[in-house]
Amino acid sequence: MDKAKQYVAMIGGALGALLLFVQSLDFQIEWFNENTINSFINFLTAVIPLGFALYGVYKNQYLLTKKSQKQEEVLKKNGLK
């Protein structure tokens, strides 16, 4: 999770640097400003943990399939679970 936060911070820094570069050229883009960058970073900060949570739910749903039920029976029979 810390790596994900580092990547989000790196993306935010790159967008901030790009904004400063564009502003130094005296070129204005209406939709590209500090507020949109902050909104995008907040969006990424919320979406990444959601993605991890959804992946965890997906992986845990594997226990409900017939194949996994057979594997669990074999594990219990061999005393491994």
PDB file of C-alpha atoms in Angstrom:
ATOM      1  CA  MET A   1       0.000   0.000   0.000  1.00  0.00           C
ATOM      2  CA  ASP A   2       2.899   2.336   0.696  1.00  0.00           C
ATOM      3  CA  LYS A   3       4.186   1.784  -2.846  1.00  0.00           C
ATOM      4  CA  ALA A   4       0.784   2.792  -4.219  1.00  0.00           C
ATOM      5  CA  LYS A   5       0.881   6.016  -2.186  1.00  0.00           C
ATOM      6  CA  GLN A   6       4.375   6.705  -3.479  1.00  0.00           C
ATOM      7  CA  TYR A   7       3.220   6.254  -7.076  1.00  0.00           C
ATOM      8  CA  VAL A   8       0.240   8.562  -6.519  1.00  0.00           C
ATOM      9  CA  ALA A   9       2.563  11.181  -5.010  1.00  0.00           C
ATOM     10  CA  MET A  10       4.944  10.792  -7.953  1.00  0.00           C
ATOM     11  CA  ILE A  11       2.098  11.288 -10.442  1.00  0.00           C
ATOM     12  CA  GLY A  12       0.954  14.367  -8.516  1.00  0.00           C
ATOM     13  CA  GLY A  13       4.461  15.782  -8.535  1.00  0.00           C
ATOM     14  CA  ALA A  14       4.838  15.194 -12.253  1.00  0.00           C
ATOM     15  CA  LEU A  15       1.498  16.883 -12.970  1.00  0.00           C
ATOM     16  CA  GLY A  16       2.477  19.810 -10.740  1.00  0.00           C
ATOM     17  CA  ALA A  17       5.785  20.181 -12.559  1.00  0.00           C
ATOM     18  CA  LEU A  18       3.978  20.022 -15.904  1.00  0.00           C
ATOM     19  CA  LEU A  19       1.577  22.730 -14.737  1.00  0.00           C
ATOM     20  CA  LEU A  20       4.479  24.982 -13.706  1.00  0.00           C
ATOM     21  CA  PHE A  21       6.187  24.387 -17.052  1.00  0.00           C
ATOM     22  CA  VAL A  22       3.036  25.267 -19.000  1.00  0.00           C
ATOM     23  CA  GLN A  23       2.512  28.373 -16.868  1.00  0.00           C
ATOM     24  CA  SER A  24       6.129  29.456 -17.422  1.00  0.00           C
ATOM     25  CA  LEU A  25       5.422  29.449 -21.159  1.00  0.00           C
ATOM     26  CA  ASP A  26       2.492  31.777 -20.429  1.00  0.00           C
ATOM     27  CA  PHE A  27       0.124  29.218 -21.863  1.00  0.00           C
ATOM     28  CA  GLN A  28      -3.233  28.849 -20.103  1.00  0.00           C
ATOM     29  CA  ILE A  29      -5.327  25.703 -20.172  1.00  0.00           C
ATOM     30  CA  GLU A  30      -8.680  26.281 -18.494  1.00  0.00           C
ATOM     31  CA  TRP A  31      -9.189  22.763 -17.135  1.00  0.00           C
ATOM     32  CA  PHE A  32      -5.564  22.080 -16.144  1.00  0.00           C
ATOM     33  CA  ASN A  33      -4.943  23.823 -12.843  1.00  0.00           C
ATOM     34  CA  GLU A  34      -4.074  23.038  -9.223  1.00  0.00           C
ATOM     35  CA  ASN A  35      -7.672  22.152  -8.367  1.00  0.00           C
ATOM     36  CA  THR A  36      -7.972  19.554 -11.123  1.00  0.00           C
ATOM     37  CA  ILE A  37      -4.607  18.038 -10.183  1.00  0.00           C
ATOM     38  CA  ASN A  38      -5.642  17.791  -6.527  1.00  0.00           C
ATOM     39  CA  SER A  39      -8.991  16.288  -7.524  1.00  0.00           C
ATOM     40  CA  PHE A  40      -7.253  13.702  -9.691  1.00  0.00           C
ATOM     41  CA  ILE A  41      -4.836  12.793  -6.893  1.00  0.00           C
ATOM     42  CA  ASN A  42      -7.743  12.437  -4.452  1.00  0.00           C
ATOM     43  CA  PHE A  43      -9.513  10.222  -6.967  1.00  0.00           C
ATOM     44  CA  LEU A  44      -6.459   7.982  -7.310  1.00  0.00           C
ATOM     45  CA  THR A  45      -6.045   7.876  -3.536  1.00  0.00           C
ATOM     46  CA  ALA A  46      -9.602   6.554  -3.237  1.00  0.00           C
ATOM     47  CA  VAL A  47      -9.626   4.211  -6.242  1.00  0.00           C
ATOM     48  CA  ILE A  48      -6.410   2.304  -5.520  1.00  0.00           C
ATOM     49  CA  PRO A  49      -7.514   0.944  -2.104  1.00  0.00           C
ATOM     50  CA  LEU A  50     -10.905   0.133  -3.622  1.00  0.00           C
ATOM     51  CA  GLY A  51      -9.126  -1.873  -6.314  1.00  0.00           C
ATOM     52  CA  PHE A  52      -7.154  -3.793  -3.697  1.00  0.00           C
ATOM     53  CA  ALA A  53     -10.341  -4.494  -1.738  1.00  0.00           C
ATOM     54  CA  LEU A  54     -12.201  -5.701  -4.833  1.00  0.00           C
ATOM     55  CA  TYR A  55      -9.280  -7.943  -5.742  1.00  0.00           C
ATOM     56  CA  GLY A  56      -9.346  -9.403  -2.229  1.00  0.00           C
ATOM     57  CA  VAL A  57     -13.063 -10.115  -2.520  1.00  0.00           C
ATOM     58  CA  TYR A  58     -12.485 -11.752  -5.894  1.00  0.00           C
ATOM     59  CA  LYS A  59      -9.718 -13.956  -4.506  1.00  0.00           C
ATOM     60  CA  ASN A  60     -11.851 -14.958  -1.505  1.00  0.00           C
ATOM     61  CA  GLN A  61     -14.752 -15.893  -3.780  1.00  0.00           C
ATOM     62  CA  TYR A  62     -12.531 -18.647  -5.148  1.00  0.00           C
ATOM     63  CA  LEU A  63     -13.400 -20.632  -2.018  1.00  0.00           C
ATOM     64  CA  LEU A  64     -16.988 -20.918  -3.238  1.00  0.00           C
ATOM     65  CA  THR A  65     -16.226 -22.772  -6.479  1.00  0.00           C
ATOM     66  CA  LYS A  66     -16.561 -26.530  -6.886  1.00  0.00           C
ATOM     67  CA  LYS A  67     -12.868 -26.933  -7.627  1.00  0.00           C
ATOM     68  CA  SER A  68     -11.910 -25.191  -4.407  1.00  0.00           C
ATOM     69  CA  GLN A  69     -14.410 -27.242  -2.410  1.00  0.00           C
ATOM     70  CA  LYS A  70     -12.798 -30.435  -3.717  1.00  0.00           C
ATOM     71  CA  GLN A  71      -9.356 -29.096  -2.820  1.00  0.00           C
ATOM     72  CA  GLU A  72     -10.551 -28.232   0.681  1.00  0.00           C
ATOM     73  CA  GLU A  73     -11.928 -31.775   1.144  1.00  0.00           C
ATOM     74  CA  VAL A  74      -8.568 -33.264   0.127  1.00  0.00           C
ATOM     75  CA  LEU A  75      -6.739 -30.934   2.520  1.00  0.00           C
ATOM     76  CA  LYS A  76      -9.036 -31.904   5.388  1.00  0.00           C
ATOM     77  CA  LYS A  77      -8.705 -35.611   4.550  1.00  0.00           C
ATOM     78  CA  ASN A  78      -4.893 -35.349   4.637  1.00  0.00           C
ATOM     79  CA  GLY A  79      -4.973 -33.341   7.883  1.00  0.00           C
ATOM     80  CA  LEU A  80      -3.533 -30.232   6.278  1.00  0.00           C
ATOM     81  CA  LYS A  81      -6.403 -27.992   7.221  1.00  0.00           C
TER      82      LYS A  81
END
